[in-house]
Short mmCIF file of N, CA and C and ligand atoms in Angstrom, two decimals:
data_model
loop_
_atom_site.label_atom_id
_atom_site.label_comp_id
_atom_site.label_asym_id
_atom_site.label_seq_id
_atom_site.Cartn_x
_atom_site.Cartn_y
_atom_site.Cartn_z
N MET A 687 -0.35 -44.37 -45.35
CA MET A 687 -2.34 -44.02 -44.95
C MET A 687 -3.23 -42.82 -45.46
N ARG A 688 -3.95 -42.46 -46.55
CA ARG A 688 -3.98 -40.88 -47.28
C ARG A 688 -5.65 -40.89 -47.17
N ILE A 689 -6.60 -40.24 -46.79
CA ILE A 689 -8.01 -40.26 -46.90
C ILE A 689 -8.28 -39.60 -48.07
N ALA A 690 -9.32 -39.87 -49.07
CA ALA A 690 -10.19 -38.30 -49.70
C ALA A 690 -11.24 -38.36 -49.42
N VAL A 691 -11.01 -36.47 -48.50
CA VAL A 691 -12.59 -36.38 -47.81
C VAL A 691 -13.42 -35.08 -49.28
N LEU A 692 -14.47 -35.65 -49.42
CA LEU A 692 -15.31 -35.31 -50.53
C LEU A 692 -15.13 -33.41 -49.75
N ALA A 693 -15.35 -32.80 -50.42
CA ALA A 693 -15.25 -31.16 -50.57
C ALA A 693 -16.00 -30.04 -51.00
N LEU A 694 -16.84 -30.21 -51.44
CA LEU A 694 -17.25 -29.45 -52.32
C LEU A 694 -18.86 -28.84 -51.72
N GLN A 695 -19.61 -29.63 -50.46
CA GLN A 695 -20.07 -28.54 -49.85
C GLN A 695 -21.17 -29.74 -48.39
N GLY A 696 -20.90 -28.67 -47.24
CA GLY A 696 -21.27 -29.56 -45.87
C GLY A 696 -19.53 -29.54 -45.48
N ALA A 697 -20.82 -31.03 -44.00
CA ALA A 697 -19.28 -30.57 -43.14
C ALA A 697 -18.21 -31.22 -43.33
N PHE A 698 -17.29 -31.27 -44.00
CA PHE A 698 -16.36 -31.85 -44.70
C PHE A 698 -15.05 -31.06 -43.56
N LEU A 699 -15.06 -30.37 -43.40
CA LEU A 699 -13.86 -29.69 -42.25
C LEU A 699 -13.81 -30.36 -41.10
N GLU A 700 -14.71 -31.23 -41.01
CA GLU A 700 -15.18 -31.64 -39.25
C GLU A 700 -14.31 -33.33 -39.50
N HIS A 701 -14.18 -33.37 -40.81
CA HIS A 701 -13.80 -34.62 -40.48
C HIS A 701 -12.59 -34.82 -41.59
N GLU A 702 -12.36 -33.72 -41.40
CA GLU A 702 -10.60 -33.20 -41.55
C GLU A 702 -9.84 -33.00 -40.61
N MET A 703 -10.46 -32.75 -39.98
CA MET A 703 -10.18 -32.84 -38.01
C MET A 703 -10.51 -33.95 -37.10
N MET A 704 -11.10 -34.25 -37.19
CA MET A 704 -11.15 -35.64 -36.65
C MET A 704 -10.18 -36.51 -37.11
N LEU A 705 -10.07 -36.82 -38.50
CA LEU A 705 -8.85 -37.25 -39.67
C LEU A 705 -7.01 -37.13 -38.69
N ARG A 706 -7.11 -35.54 -38.40
CA ARG A 706 -6.02 -34.94 -38.10
C ARG A 706 -5.69 -35.59 -36.78
N LYS A 707 -6.45 -35.69 -36.20
CA LYS A 707 -6.46 -36.16 -34.26
C LYS A 707 -6.84 -37.35 -34.65
N LEU A 708 -6.39 -38.43 -35.56
CA LEU A 708 -6.60 -39.47 -34.96
C LEU A 708 -4.09 -40.26 -36.05
N GLY A 709 -4.56 -38.58 -36.79
CA GLY A 709 -2.91 -38.72 -37.43
C GLY A 709 -3.45 -39.73 -38.10
N ILE A 710 -4.11 -39.07 -38.85
CA ILE A 710 -4.09 -39.57 -40.37
C ILE A 710 -4.48 -38.37 -41.85
N ASP A 711 -3.52 -38.79 -42.74
CA ASP A 711 -3.19 -37.86 -43.67
C ASP A 711 -4.62 -37.92 -44.47
N CYS A 712 -5.53 -36.39 -44.80
CA CYS A 712 -5.80 -36.66 -45.90
C CYS A 712 -6.79 -35.03 -47.19
N PHE A 713 -7.11 -35.50 -47.35
CA PHE A 713 -6.93 -34.30 -48.71
C PHE A 713 -8.40 -34.21 -49.24
N GLU A 714 -8.11 -32.98 -49.82
CA GLU A 714 -10.18 -32.89 -50.20
C GLU A 714 -10.61 -32.62 -51.60
N VAL A 715 -11.69 -33.45 -51.97
CA VAL A 715 -11.79 -33.56 -54.24
C VAL A 715 -12.95 -32.41 -54.15
N ARG A 716 -12.00 -31.67 -54.68
CA ARG A 716 -13.54 -30.75 -55.11
C ARG A 716 -13.24 -30.54 -56.45
N ARG A 717 -12.24 -31.46 -57.55
CA ARG A 717 -12.71 -31.51 -58.51
C ARG A 717 -11.76 -32.86 -59.64
N LEU A 718 -12.01 -33.12 -60.22
CA LEU A 718 -11.23 -34.50 -61.04
C LEU A 718 -10.11 -34.01 -60.76
N GLU A 719 -9.55 -33.65 -60.65
CA GLU A 719 -7.74 -34.32 -60.90
C GLU A 719 -7.57 -34.24 -59.33
N ASP A 720 -8.89 -33.30 -58.39
CA ASP A 720 -8.45 -33.59 -56.67
C ASP A 720 -7.99 -35.41 -56.82
N TRP A 721 -9.04 -36.00 -57.53
CA TRP A 721 -9.51 -37.44 -57.54
C TRP A 721 -8.62 -38.14 -58.00
N GLN A 722 -8.01 -37.57 -58.59
CA GLN A 722 -7.06 -38.63 -58.86
C GLN A 722 -5.51 -39.18 -58.60
N GLN A 723 -5.56 -38.86 -57.63
CA GLN A 723 -4.54 -38.31 -56.57
C GLN A 723 -4.95 -40.46 -55.89
N GLU A 724 -3.60 -40.55 -55.14
CA GLU A 724 -3.66 -41.89 -54.31
C GLU A 724 -4.26 -41.57 -53.34
N LYS A 725 -5.10 -42.86 -52.78
CA LYS A 725 -5.76 -42.72 -52.08
C LYS A 725 -6.53 -43.66 -51.54
N ASP A 726 -6.81 -43.66 -50.33
CA ASP A 726 -6.76 -45.57 -49.65
C ASP A 726 -8.49 -45.65 -48.95
N GLY A 727 -8.91 -44.35 -49.13
CA GLY A 727 -9.96 -44.75 -48.59
C GLY A 727 -10.80 -42.70 -48.85
N LEU A 728 -12.41 -42.99 -49.19
CA LEU A 728 -12.56 -41.49 -49.01
C LEU A 728 -13.89 -41.75 -48.26
N ILE A 729 -14.06 -40.33 -47.73
CA ILE A 729 -15.42 -40.07 -46.72
C ILE A 729 -16.08 -38.73 -47.83
N ILE A 730 -17.82 -38.91 -47.65
CA ILE A 730 -18.44 -38.49 -48.24
C ILE A 730 -19.11 -37.49 -47.11
N PRO A 731 -19.36 -36.45 -46.78
CA PRO A 731 -19.72 -35.89 -45.85
C PRO A 731 -21.49 -35.68 -45.84
N GLY A 732 -22.06 -34.99 -44.47
CA GLY A 732 -23.11 -34.29 -44.67
C GLY A 732 -23.20 -33.47 -45.37
N GLY A 733 -24.95 -32.89 -45.09
CA GLY A 733 -24.75 -31.82 -46.31
C GLY A 733 -25.74 -31.57 -46.84
N GLU A 734 -25.48 -31.39 -47.85
CA GLU A 734 -27.23 -31.20 -48.62
C GLU A 734 -27.30 -32.28 -49.86
N SER A 735 -27.45 -33.16 -50.06
CA SER A 735 -27.27 -34.43 -51.04
C SER A 735 -27.39 -34.55 -52.35
N THR A 736 -29.01 -33.45 -52.21
CA THR A 736 -28.79 -33.00 -54.02
C THR A 736 -27.75 -31.73 -54.07
N THR A 737 -27.25 -30.99 -53.52
CA THR A 737 -26.68 -29.74 -53.88
C THR A 737 -25.34 -31.19 -54.06
N GLN A 738 -24.09 -31.48 -53.59
CA GLN A 738 -23.03 -32.79 -53.96
C GLN A 738 -24.07 -33.22 -54.56
N GLY A 739 -24.75 -34.31 -55.17
CA GLY A 739 -25.13 -35.07 -55.97
C GLY A 739 -25.00 -34.02 -57.71
N LYS A 740 -26.06 -32.79 -57.01
CA LYS A 740 -25.30 -32.43 -59.04
C LYS A 740 -23.81 -31.82 -58.87
N LEU A 741 -23.28 -31.78 -58.06
CA LEU A 741 -22.22 -30.85 -58.49
C LEU A 741 -21.40 -32.85 -58.48
N LEU A 742 -21.11 -33.59 -57.96
CA LEU A 742 -20.58 -34.41 -58.69
C LEU A 742 -20.77 -34.98 -59.44
N ARG A 743 -22.23 -34.33 -60.24
CA ARG A 743 -22.64 -34.77 -61.69
C ARG A 743 -21.55 -33.91 -62.48
N ASP A 744 -21.85 -32.74 -62.46
CA ASP A 744 -21.39 -31.47 -63.22
C ASP A 744 -20.32 -31.94 -63.50
N LEU A 745 -19.57 -32.48 -62.32
CA LEU A 745 -17.93 -32.94 -62.04
C LEU A 745 -17.12 -33.28 -62.67
N SER A 746 -18.46 -33.77 -63.03
CA SER A 746 -17.42 -35.45 -63.90
C SER A 746 -17.24 -36.15 -62.79
N LEU A 747 -17.41 -36.85 -61.22
CA LEU A 747 -16.69 -36.97 -60.53
C LEU A 747 -17.46 -38.60 -59.91
N LEU A 748 -18.57 -38.88 -60.58
CA LEU A 748 -20.14 -39.56 -60.19
C LEU A 748 -19.14 -40.04 -60.44
N ASP A 749 -19.24 -41.02 -61.60
CA ASP A 749 -18.50 -42.19 -62.35
C ASP A 749 -17.14 -43.08 -61.78
N PRO A 750 -16.41 -42.11 -62.11
CA PRO A 750 -15.01 -42.23 -61.51
C PRO A 750 -15.57 -42.76 -60.01
N ILE A 751 -15.74 -42.02 -59.43
CA ILE A 751 -15.90 -42.38 -57.48
C ILE A 751 -17.04 -43.73 -57.44
N ARG A 752 -17.71 -44.01 -58.58
CA ARG A 752 -18.91 -45.78 -58.13
C ARG A 752 -17.70 -46.34 -58.94
N GLU A 753 -17.24 -46.22 -59.57
CA GLU A 753 -16.04 -47.49 -60.53
C GLU A 753 -14.65 -47.27 -59.15
N ALA A 754 -14.13 -47.08 -58.28
CA ALA A 754 -13.42 -46.98 -57.47
C ALA A 754 -14.21 -47.90 -55.82
N ILE A 755 -15.96 -47.34 -55.59
CA ILE A 755 -16.50 -48.31 -54.65
C ILE A 755 -16.43 -49.30 -54.97
N GLU A 756 -16.30 -49.58 -56.54
CA GLU A 756 -16.98 -50.65 -56.72
C GLU A 756 -15.71 -51.86 -56.95
N ALA A 757 -14.63 -51.42 -57.33
CA ALA A 757 -13.64 -51.65 -56.46
C ALA A 757 -12.74 -52.09 -56.04
N GLY A 758 -13.81 -51.57 -54.53
CA GLY A 758 -13.57 -51.63 -53.40
C GLY A 758 -12.87 -50.76 -52.45
N LEU A 759 -12.38 -49.58 -53.25
CA LEU A 759 -12.48 -48.35 -51.73
C LEU A 759 -13.08 -48.64 -50.91
N PRO A 760 -12.77 -48.50 -50.02
CA PRO A 760 -13.33 -47.91 -49.12
C PRO A 760 -14.08 -46.56 -48.25
N VAL A 761 -14.93 -46.68 -48.19
CA VAL A 761 -16.07 -45.47 -47.91
C VAL A 761 -16.73 -45.56 -46.63
N PHE A 762 -17.14 -43.99 -46.38
CA PHE A 762 -17.42 -43.82 -45.30
C PHE A 762 -18.04 -41.95 -45.82
N GLY A 763 -19.81 -43.13 -45.87
CA GLY A 763 -20.95 -41.69 -45.90
C GLY A 763 -21.82 -41.21 -44.44
N THR A 764 -21.89 -39.63 -44.08
CA THR A 764 -22.03 -39.38 -42.84
C THR A 764 -23.38 -38.54 -43.81
N CYS A 765 -24.34 -39.04 -43.34
CA CYS A 765 -25.72 -38.60 -43.30
C CYS A 765 -26.50 -37.71 -44.89
N ALA A 766 -25.93 -36.70 -45.65
CA ALA A 766 -25.34 -36.95 -47.26
C ALA A 766 -24.99 -37.47 -47.57
N GLY A 767 -24.09 -38.11 -46.61
CA GLY A 767 -23.39 -38.97 -47.94
C GLY A 767 -24.20 -40.33 -47.34
N LEU A 768 -25.10 -40.97 -47.00
CA LEU A 768 -25.54 -41.84 -46.94
C LEU A 768 -26.52 -42.34 -47.88
N ILE A 769 -26.96 -40.85 -48.48
CA ILE A 769 -28.39 -40.32 -48.84
C ILE A 769 -27.27 -40.82 -50.03
N LEU A 770 -26.76 -40.80 -50.42
CA LEU A 770 -25.20 -40.17 -51.69
C LEU A 770 -25.09 -41.64 -52.37
N LEU A 771 -24.87 -42.55 -51.46
CA LEU A 771 -24.71 -44.03 -51.50
C LEU A 771 -25.42 -44.33 -51.49
N ALA A 772 -26.62 -44.36 -50.96
CA ALA A 772 -28.27 -44.64 -51.13
C ALA A 772 -28.66 -45.71 -53.31
N ARG A 773 -29.45 -47.15 -53.31
CA ARG A 773 -28.76 -46.81 -54.38
C ARG A 773 -30.98 -46.55 -54.99
N GLU A 774 -31.63 -46.94 -54.03
CA GLU A 774 -33.63 -46.28 -53.66
C GLU A 774 -32.90 -45.57 -52.56
N VAL A 775 -33.81 -43.69 -53.17
CA VAL A 775 -34.31 -43.07 -51.55
C VAL A 775 -35.72 -42.69 -51.91
N GLU A 776 -36.56 -42.99 -50.71
CA GLU A 776 -37.32 -41.87 -50.23
C GLU A 776 -37.38 -40.94 -50.58
N GLY A 777 -38.95 -40.01 -49.98
CA GLY A 777 -39.08 -39.39 -48.49
C GLY A 777 -39.25 -37.87 -49.17
N ASN A 778 -38.42 -37.94 -50.57
CA ASN A 778 -38.70 -36.37 -51.34
C ASN A 778 -39.91 -36.06 -51.90
N SER A 779 -40.48 -35.00 -51.41
CA SER A 779 -41.62 -34.10 -51.83
C SER A 779 -41.21 -34.02 -53.93
N PRO A 780 -42.46 -34.22 -54.33
CA PRO A 780 -42.47 -33.84 -55.86
C PRO A 780 -41.65 -32.36 -56.18
N SER A 781 -41.37 -31.58 -55.41
CA SER A 781 -40.83 -30.31 -55.35
C SER A 781 -39.02 -30.36 -55.59
N VAL A 782 -39.02 -31.34 -54.34
CA VAL A 782 -37.24 -31.60 -54.15
C VAL A 782 -37.08 -32.80 -55.01
N PRO A 783 -35.89 -33.33 -56.16
CA PRO A 783 -35.48 -34.11 -56.99
C PRO A 783 -35.22 -35.45 -56.43
N VAL A 784 -35.00 -36.24 -56.39
CA VAL A 784 -34.60 -37.58 -56.19
C VAL A 784 -33.00 -37.25 -56.93
N PRO A 785 -31.55 -36.88 -55.49
CA PRO A 785 -30.60 -36.44 -56.06
C PRO A 785 -29.09 -37.23 -57.06
N PRO A 786 -28.86 -36.82 -57.97
CA PRO A 786 -27.94 -38.07 -58.50
C PRO A 786 -26.53 -38.72 -57.38
N ARG A 787 -27.00 -39.36 -57.98
CA ARG A 787 -26.39 -39.91 -56.63
C ARG A 787 -24.88 -41.41 -57.34
N LEU A 788 -24.23 -41.69 -56.51
CA LEU A 788 -23.05 -42.90 -56.18
C LEU A 788 -23.98 -44.42 -56.80
N GLY A 789 -24.95 -44.35 -55.26
CA GLY A 789 -25.93 -45.75 -55.79
C GLY A 789 -25.66 -47.26 -55.13
N THR A 790 -24.16 -47.04 -55.03
CA THR A 790 -23.17 -48.53 -54.71
C THR A 790 -23.82 -49.22 -53.65
N MET A 791 -24.82 -48.20 -52.33
CA MET A 791 -25.52 -49.63 -51.07
C MET A 791 -26.74 -50.26 -51.70
N ARG A 792 -26.83 -51.73 -51.22
CA ARG A 792 -28.02 -52.12 -51.91
C ARG A 792 -29.04 -52.03 -50.38
N MET A 793 -29.29 -51.02 -51.14
CA MET A 793 -30.45 -50.04 -49.82
C MET A 793 -31.07 -49.24 -49.69
N THR A 794 -31.95 -48.49 -48.95
CA THR A 794 -33.28 -47.57 -49.47
C THR A 794 -33.19 -46.51 -48.60
N ALA A 795 -32.45 -45.48 -48.83
CA ALA A 795 -32.62 -44.09 -47.97
C ALA A 795 -34.23 -43.39 -47.25
N ALA A 796 -34.06 -43.93 -45.93
CA ALA A 796 -35.39 -42.60 -45.82
C ALA A 796 -35.57 -41.25 -46.17
N ARG A 797 -34.91 -39.91 -46.69
CA ARG A 797 -34.92 -38.84 -46.40
C ARG A 797 -35.69 -37.83 -45.77
N ASN A 798 -34.93 -37.20 -45.20
CA ASN A 798 -35.88 -36.53 -43.52
C ASN A 798 -36.42 -36.77 -42.81
N ALA A 799 -36.79 -38.37 -42.42
CA ALA A 799 -37.51 -39.46 -41.86
C ALA A 799 -38.36 -39.69 -40.79
N TYR A 800 -37.62 -39.13 -39.60
CA TYR A 800 -37.92 -38.78 -38.76
C TYR A 800 -39.11 -37.52 -37.82
N GLY A 801 -39.98 -38.09 -37.06
CA GLY A 801 -41.60 -37.40 -36.84
C GLY A 801 -40.41 -36.46 -35.63
N ARG A 802 -40.21 -37.44 -35.34
CA ARG A 802 -39.22 -35.76 -34.54
C ARG A 802 -38.44 -35.16 -34.61
N GLN A 803 -38.51 -34.86 -36.33
CA GLN A 803 -36.72 -34.71 -36.53
C GLN A 803 -37.34 -33.24 -37.15
N LEU A 804 -38.01 -32.53 -37.52
CA LEU A 804 -37.73 -31.91 -38.21
C LEU A 804 -36.85 -30.69 -38.03
N GLY A 805 -36.45 -30.94 -36.59
CA GLY A 805 -35.43 -30.14 -36.26
C GLY A 805 -33.98 -31.12 -36.42
N SER A 806 -33.08 -31.47 -34.79
CA SER A 806 -32.36 -32.61 -34.45
C SER A 806 -32.66 -32.83 -33.39
N PHE A 807 -31.45 -34.31 -33.31
CA PHE A 807 -31.39 -34.41 -32.05
C PHE A 807 -30.24 -34.89 -31.43
N HIS A 808 -29.67 -34.99 -30.00
CA HIS A 808 -28.57 -35.95 -30.01
C HIS A 808 -29.08 -37.15 -29.23
N THR A 809 -28.35 -38.33 -28.85
CA THR A 809 -28.90 -39.12 -28.74
C THR A 809 -27.43 -40.20 -28.57
N GLU A 810 -27.80 -41.06 -27.21
CA GLU A 810 -26.11 -42.29 -27.48
C GLU A 810 -27.81 -44.05 -27.59
N ALA A 811 -25.75 -44.21 -28.82
CA ALA A 811 -26.73 -45.36 -29.09
C ALA A 811 -25.62 -46.39 -29.26
N PRO A 812 -26.29 -48.54 -28.95
CA PRO A 812 -25.13 -49.28 -29.76
C PRO A 812 -24.76 -49.68 -30.33
N PHE A 813 -23.38 -49.72 -31.08
CA PHE A 813 -22.76 -49.66 -32.32
C PHE A 813 -22.43 -50.71 -32.09
N LYS A 814 -22.66 -51.78 -33.66
CA LYS A 814 -22.44 -53.13 -33.30
C LYS A 814 -20.77 -52.93 -33.25
N GLY A 815 -20.07 -53.78 -32.71
CA GLY A 815 -18.69 -54.00 -33.37
C GLY A 815 -17.95 -52.50 -32.02
N ILE A 816 -18.11 -51.42 -31.14
CA ILE A 816 -17.45 -50.55 -30.15
C ILE A 816 -18.23 -50.61 -29.33
N ASP A 817 -17.58 -51.25 -28.07
CA ASP A 817 -17.96 -51.39 -26.87
C ASP A 817 -18.57 -49.85 -26.25
N GLY A 818 -19.88 -50.15 -25.48
CA GLY A 818 -20.03 -48.70 -24.94
C GLY A 818 -21.18 -47.81 -26.02
N ASP A 819 -21.67 -47.00 -25.78
CA ASP A 819 -22.74 -46.46 -26.12
C ASP A 819 -21.95 -45.66 -27.09
N ILE A 820 -22.86 -44.81 -27.79
CA ILE A 820 -22.05 -43.72 -29.01
C ILE A 820 -22.96 -42.75 -28.84
N PRO A 821 -22.46 -41.19 -29.47
CA PRO A 821 -22.98 -39.85 -28.40
C PRO A 821 -23.41 -40.12 -30.31
N MET A 822 -24.10 -39.56 -30.63
CA MET A 822 -25.05 -39.55 -31.62
C MET A 822 -25.73 -38.37 -32.26
N THR A 823 -25.57 -37.30 -33.14
CA THR A 823 -25.95 -36.40 -32.91
C THR A 823 -26.92 -35.84 -34.39
N PHE A 824 -27.90 -36.44 -35.01
CA PHE A 824 -28.66 -36.08 -35.77
C PHE A 824 -29.46 -34.57 -36.36
N ILE A 825 -28.72 -34.58 -37.52
CA ILE A 825 -29.40 -33.39 -38.32
C ILE A 825 -30.25 -32.98 -39.45
N ARG A 826 -31.77 -33.31 -39.57
CA ARG A 826 -32.62 -33.45 -40.59
C ARG A 826 -31.93 -34.43 -40.90
N ALA A 827 -31.54 -35.59 -40.58
CA ALA A 827 -30.67 -37.02 -40.81
C ALA A 827 -31.78 -37.93 -41.87
N PRO A 828 -31.38 -38.70 -42.67
CA PRO A 828 -32.36 -39.74 -43.24
C PRO A 828 -32.27 -41.08 -42.07
N TYR A 829 -32.86 -42.17 -42.40
CA TYR A 829 -32.76 -42.97 -41.98
C TYR A 829 -32.56 -44.16 -42.91
N ILE A 830 -32.23 -45.44 -42.62
CA ILE A 830 -32.28 -47.04 -43.63
C ILE A 830 -33.33 -46.94 -44.00
N LYS A 831 -34.32 -47.66 -44.87
CA LYS A 831 -35.72 -48.35 -44.56
C LYS A 831 -35.38 -49.60 -45.24
N GLU A 832 -34.78 -50.21 -45.94
CA GLU A 832 -34.30 -51.16 -46.15
C GLU A 832 -33.49 -51.12 -46.66
N SER A 833 -32.49 -53.03 -46.80
CA SER A 833 -31.89 -53.23 -47.28
C SER A 833 -31.47 -54.83 -47.07
N ALA A 834 -31.00 -54.88 -47.98
CA ALA A 834 -30.40 -56.47 -49.17
C ALA A 834 -29.78 -57.17 -47.50
N ASP A 835 -29.50 -58.29 -47.67
CA ASP A 835 -29.39 -58.95 -46.66
C ASP A 835 -27.50 -58.63 -46.47
N GLU A 836 -27.37 -58.37 -47.37
CA GLU A 836 -25.74 -58.50 -47.89
C GLU A 836 -25.33 -56.52 -46.69
N VAL A 837 -26.15 -56.35 -46.40
CA VAL A 837 -25.44 -55.08 -45.71
C VAL A 837 -26.37 -54.58 -44.28
N GLU A 838 -25.50 -54.72 -43.04
CA GLU A 838 -25.06 -55.36 -42.30
C GLU A 838 -25.66 -54.40 -41.03
N THR A 839 -27.23 -54.40 -40.53
CA THR A 839 -27.23 -53.17 -39.31
C THR A 839 -26.00 -52.66 -38.77
N LEU A 840 -25.71 -52.22 -38.15
CA LEU A 840 -24.48 -51.79 -36.71
C LEU A 840 -25.64 -51.27 -35.75
N SER A 841 -26.03 -49.87 -36.23
CA SER A 841 -26.82 -49.35 -35.59
C SER A 841 -28.64 -48.61 -36.05
N GLU A 842 -29.15 -48.70 -34.31
CA GLU A 842 -30.11 -48.53 -35.11
C GLU A 842 -30.95 -47.57 -33.49
N VAL A 843 -31.36 -46.88 -34.06
CA VAL A 843 -32.57 -45.92 -33.29
C VAL A 843 -33.27 -45.72 -32.73
N ASP A 844 -34.44 -45.87 -31.86
CA ASP A 844 -35.94 -46.51 -31.69
C ASP A 844 -36.54 -46.86 -32.99
N GLY A 845 -35.76 -47.96 -33.35
CA GLY A 845 -36.23 -49.06 -34.38
C GLY A 845 -35.94 -48.91 -36.07
N TYR A 846 -35.23 -47.26 -36.03
CA TYR A 846 -34.42 -47.27 -37.08
C TYR A 846 -33.10 -47.82 -37.49
N ILE A 847 -33.45 -48.10 -39.03
CA ILE A 847 -31.54 -48.12 -38.99
C ILE A 847 -30.99 -46.69 -39.16
N VAL A 848 -29.45 -46.66 -38.21
CA VAL A 848 -29.28 -45.56 -38.73
C VAL A 848 -27.44 -45.60 -38.64
N ALA A 849 -26.40 -46.61 -38.69
CA ALA A 849 -25.44 -47.16 -39.12
C ALA A 849 -25.91 -48.21 -40.13
N ALA A 850 -25.47 -48.31 -40.33
CA ALA A 850 -24.32 -50.13 -41.67
C ALA A 850 -23.65 -50.48 -42.87
N ARG A 851 -23.09 -52.14 -43.27
CA ARG A 851 -22.00 -51.01 -43.74
C ARG A 851 -22.67 -52.98 -44.51
N GLN A 852 -21.78 -52.70 -45.62
CA GLN A 852 -21.95 -53.48 -46.84
C GLN A 852 -19.91 -53.62 -47.53
N GLY A 853 -20.10 -54.66 -46.82
CA GLY A 853 -18.07 -54.41 -47.51
C GLY A 853 -17.35 -53.37 -46.94
N ASN A 854 -17.36 -52.87 -48.34
CA ASN A 854 -16.43 -51.76 -47.73
C ASN A 854 -16.60 -51.03 -48.06
N GLN A 855 -18.40 -50.31 -47.72
CA GLN A 855 -18.70 -49.56 -47.18
C GLN A 855 -19.80 -49.41 -46.07
N LEU A 856 -19.41 -48.39 -45.36
CA LEU A 856 -19.51 -47.74 -44.12
C LEU A 856 -20.59 -46.56 -44.37
N VAL A 857 -22.10 -46.89 -43.39
CA VAL A 857 -22.39 -45.42 -43.62
C VAL A 857 -23.34 -45.11 -42.43
N ALA A 858 -23.18 -43.66 -42.12
CA ALA A 858 -23.92 -42.90 -40.75
C ALA A 858 -25.24 -42.30 -41.11
N ALA A 859 -26.62 -42.39 -39.66
CA ALA A 859 -26.93 -41.01 -40.65
C ALA A 859 -26.76 -40.12 -39.81
N PHE A 860 -26.15 -40.37 -38.55
CA PHE A 860 -25.85 -39.62 -38.00
C PHE A 860 -24.25 -38.58 -37.94
N HIS A 861 -23.83 -37.70 -37.33
CA HIS A 861 -22.50 -36.95 -37.11
C HIS A 861 -21.24 -37.31 -36.92
N PRO A 862 -20.19 -38.21 -36.68
CA PRO A 862 -19.74 -38.89 -35.78
C PRO A 862 -18.87 -37.10 -35.60
N GLU A 863 -19.00 -37.25 -37.01
CA GLU A 863 -17.85 -35.75 -37.09
C GLU A 863 -18.18 -34.42 -36.17
N LEU A 864 -19.19 -35.05 -35.63
CA LEU A 864 -19.45 -33.28 -34.73
C LEU A 864 -19.46 -33.77 -33.32
N ASP A 865 -19.17 -35.00 -33.45
CA ASP A 865 -18.91 -35.10 -31.56
C ASP A 865 -17.71 -35.07 -30.74
N SER A 866 -16.88 -35.68 -29.88
CA SER A 866 -15.26 -35.96 -29.38
C SER A 866 -15.33 -37.17 -29.67
N ASP A 867 -16.58 -37.64 -29.61
CA ASP A 867 -15.89 -39.34 -29.42
C ASP A 867 -15.18 -39.79 -30.81
N MET A 868 -14.51 -40.85 -31.46
CA MET A 868 -13.72 -41.01 -32.66
C MET A 868 -13.59 -42.39 -32.36
N ARG A 869 -14.41 -43.11 -31.49
CA ARG A 869 -14.20 -44.36 -32.44
C ARG A 869 -15.67 -44.34 -33.26
N VAL A 870 -16.00 -44.33 -34.67
CA VAL A 870 -16.21 -44.52 -35.81
C VAL A 870 -15.71 -44.42 -36.32
N HIS A 871 -15.25 -43.53 -36.52
CA HIS A 871 -14.19 -43.19 -37.75
C HIS A 871 -13.14 -44.12 -37.70
N GLU A 872 -12.78 -44.22 -36.60
CA GLU A 872 -11.60 -45.74 -35.90
C GLU A 872 -12.48 -47.36 -36.54
N TYR A 873 -13.53 -47.18 -35.85
CA TYR A 873 -14.06 -48.90 -37.48
C TYR A 873 -14.11 -48.32 -38.35
N PHE A 874 -13.72 -46.73 -39.11
CA PHE A 874 -13.71 -47.23 -40.92
C PHE A 874 -12.02 -47.06 -41.20
N MET A 875 -11.12 -46.50 -40.70
CA MET A 875 -9.85 -46.61 -40.35
C MET A 875 -9.82 -47.97 -40.19
N GLU A 876 -10.11 -48.85 -39.20
CA GLU A 876 -9.68 -50.21 -39.57
C GLU A 876 -9.83 -50.90 -40.81
N MET A 877 -11.59 -50.39 -41.37
CA MET A 877 -11.98 -51.10 -42.92
C MET A 877 -10.86 -51.11 -43.51
N VAL A 878 -10.38 -49.56 -43.93
CA VAL A 878 -8.89 -49.38 -44.38
C VAL A 878 -8.20 -50.04 -44.62
N LYS A 879 -7.62 -50.53 -43.23
CA LYS A 879 -6.51 -50.74 -42.98
C LYS A 879 -6.43 -52.44 -43.46
N GLY A 880 -7.52 -52.88 -43.15
CA GLY A 880 -7.74 -53.93 -43.66
C GLY A 880 -8.18 -54.33 -44.91
N ARG A 881 -8.40 -53.51 -45.23
CA ARG A 881 -8.87 -53.51 -47.00
C ARG A 881 -7.26 -54.30 -47.94
N1 LIG B 2260 -31.83 -34.12 -45.02
C1 LIG B 2260 -30.27 -33.44 -45.98
C2 LIG B 2260 -29.90 -34.35 -46.83
O1 LIG B 2260 -31.30 -34.81 -47.65
C3 LIG B 2260 -28.86 -34.67 -44.74
C4 LIG B 2260 -28.87 -33.67 -43.61
C5 LIG B 2260 -27.55 -33.98 -43.02
O2 LIG B 2260 -26.58 -33.74 -43.93
N2 LIG B 2260 -27.33 -33.55 -42.77
O3 LIG B 2260 -29.52 -34.25 -47.88
#
């Protein structure tokens, strides 16, 4: 089992540490040559989706990654990663362009969208398929505003969808890699194993 971690910008190191604790091998994707290695899944970290999207485009990674996801490669996107996977994105001011992105999940992501969330907040909430609450750290997070029937809601906070799954694609608006609870990563690894 070997997981690719997109390492262009953002909180990729924290995901790698989480995988290491779970005993899962991983490697960083910084350019096309890295991506061409064998892999069983992909993690797209939080950070700044505009920066990551532009880098993905400029490094010619956007199309090969999109094709791999569409061919069934399991992918887990957190926060900015959720935005990069969303088909539609809302909530950009005119000065902030909609980021180039993968757009493989049939949902609309609302960016920087919580009223109280100009800063960050921490909460705990249920997550479908996991017993008990999950700690959730939100940092200028998006939420899922609309989604197609094939997108299953896994978690909601204050009536907003904050985690969802569409087949081989898993997204969380929060940062499970910043808390010690490993169960969301374990959930993703079950998706990888079940592929
Ligand atoms: N606000 C960021 C964006 O729009 C996402 C924040 C995060 O990943 N923590 O890309």
